[in-house]
Amino acid sequence: MLFNNISERRIVKDGLHKSVLEMTAEDYNKLYNNQYNEKIAEEIINRHLERRGDDGRATNIQIQHDDNSNIVRIYANIDYLGNDHTTYGIH
C-alpha cells in the first residue's frame, strides 16, 4: 500500500511544523494515475496523519512531482496550537 512507503521529514521553527512527505512516483501512480493536485495531496497527508495518530492539521498543502528523480513530494504546514482532538470520521 502507498502509505507504507511514505518517508516524512519535519522541520520545526518557532513553533511551526513543516512536513515533507516523499514517495516514489510509481507508488503514487498506482492509485492516482498521474494526477497531481492539491486535493489528492490533502487526502494523502490527512491519511498519513491519521495513521500516525497525529492531531495536527495540515495547511498550505502543495504537491510536486520531480521527473528527474521520479519522486512525489507533498509539502504542508502542520498546525497544533488551538486544535481540539482531531477526529477522522472513523467512529
Tab-separated table of C-alpha atoms in Angstrom:
chain	number	residue	atom	x	y	z
A	1	MET	CA	0.000	0.000	0.000
A	2	LEU	CA	1.158	3.500	-0.807
A	3	PHE	CA	1.015	4.704	2.784
A	4	ASN	CA	3.543	2.118	3.970
A	5	ASN	CA	6.173	3.588	1.638
A	6	ILE	CA	5.976	7.249	2.589
A	7	SER	CA	9.011	8.970	4.044
A	8	GLU	CA	8.362	12.034	6.205
A	9	ARG	CA	10.712	14.842	7.185
A	10	ARG	CA	9.758	17.636	9.551
A	11	ILE	CA	11.283	20.956	10.369
A	12	VAL	CA	10.115	22.855	13.446
A	13	LYS	CA	10.956	26.529	13.680
A	14	ASP	CA	9.334	28.995	16.077
A	15	GLY	CA	6.531	26.502	16.783
A	16	LEU	CA	5.658	25.987	13.103
A	17	HIS	CA	5.918	22.408	11.882
A	18	LYS	CA	6.705	21.986	8.195
A	19	SER	CA	6.280	18.489	6.822
A	20	VAL	CA	7.508	16.950	3.590
A	21	LEU	CA	6.126	13.567	2.545
A	22	GLU	CA	8.058	11.714	-0.142
A	23	MET	CA	7.090	8.657	-2.164
A	24	THR	CA	8.044	7.170	-5.487
A	25	ALA	CA	6.033	8.305	-8.475
A	26	GLU	CA	5.471	4.620	-9.244
A	27	ASP	CA	3.721	4.042	-5.892
A	28	TYR	CA	1.780	7.287	-6.208
A	29	ASN	CA	0.566	6.496	-9.719
A	30	LYS	CA	-0.724	3.059	-8.725
A	31	LEU	CA	-3.590	4.924	-7.065
A	32	TYR	CA	-3.684	8.343	-8.704
A	33	ASN	CA	-2.784	7.745	-12.388
A	34	ASN	CA	-0.524	10.770	-12.999
A	35	GLN	CA	-2.982	13.209	-11.427
A	36	TYR	CA	-1.050	15.697	-9.303
A	37	ASN	CA	-3.267	18.174	-7.478
A	38	GLU	CA	-3.749	19.690	-4.043
A	39	LYS	CA	-6.995	17.788	-3.389
A	40	ILE	CA	-5.183	14.453	-3.692
A	41	ALA	CA	-2.230	15.806	-1.698
A	42	GLU	CA	-4.613	16.838	1.087
A	43	GLU	CA	-6.152	13.359	1.122
A	44	ILE	CA	-2.715	11.724	1.360
A	45	ILE	CA	-1.385	13.937	4.140
A	46	ASN	CA	-4.594	13.640	6.166
A	47	ARG	CA	-4.475	9.830	5.874
A	48	HIS	CA	-0.814	9.892	6.852
A	49	LEU	CA	-1.557	11.965	9.954
A	50	GLU	CA	-4.472	9.680	10.815
A	51	ARG	CA	-2.329	6.543	10.560
A	52	ARG	CA	0.201	8.116	12.930
A	53	GLY	CA	-2.476	9.200	15.416
A	54	ASP	CA	-1.266	12.773	14.881
A	55	ASP	CA	-3.621	15.580	15.960
A	56	GLY	CA	-2.031	18.153	13.679
A	57	ARG	CA	-3.988	19.856	10.930
A	58	ALA	CA	-2.369	20.253	7.542
A	59	THR	CA	-2.496	23.666	5.868
A	60	ASN	CA	-0.804	25.279	2.874
A	61	ILE	CA	-0.600	21.899	1.106
A	62	GLN	CA	1.380	21.688	-2.124
A	63	ILE	CA	2.394	18.774	-4.331
A	64	GLN	CA	5.437	18.459	-6.569
A	65	HIS	CA	6.445	15.707	-8.985
A	66	ASP	CA	10.137	15.652	-9.814
A	67	ASP	CA	10.573	13.957	-13.201
A	68	ASN	CA	14.343	13.690	-12.776
A	69	SER	CA	14.258	11.720	-9.527
A	70	ASN	CA	10.837	10.101	-10.035
A	71	ILE	CA	9.775	11.312	-6.577
A	72	VAL	CA	6.495	12.900	-5.486
A	73	ARG	CA	6.717	15.370	-2.619
A	74	ILE	CA	3.867	16.814	-0.609
A	75	TYR	CA	4.635	19.926	1.422
A	76	ALA	CA	2.417	21.141	4.260
A	77	ASN	CA	2.407	23.144	7.432
A	78	ILE	CA	1.142	21.110	10.389
A	79	ASP	CA	-0.718	23.217	12.933
A	80	TYR	CA	-1.158	22.105	16.541
A	81	LEU	CA	-1.931	25.253	18.507
A	82	GLY	CA	-5.610	25.761	19.241
A	83	ASN	CA	-6.622	22.359	17.858
A	84	ASP	CA	-9.159	20.191	19.562
A	85	HIS	CA	-8.536	16.466	19.386
A	86	THR	CA	-8.746	15.604	15.695
A	87	THR	CA	-11.354	13.069	14.687
A	88	TYR	CA	-11.175	11.443	11.316
A	89	GLY	CA	-14.732	10.180	10.958
A	90	ILE	CA	-13.862	6.617	11.953
A	91	HIS	CA	-16.341	6.392	14.831
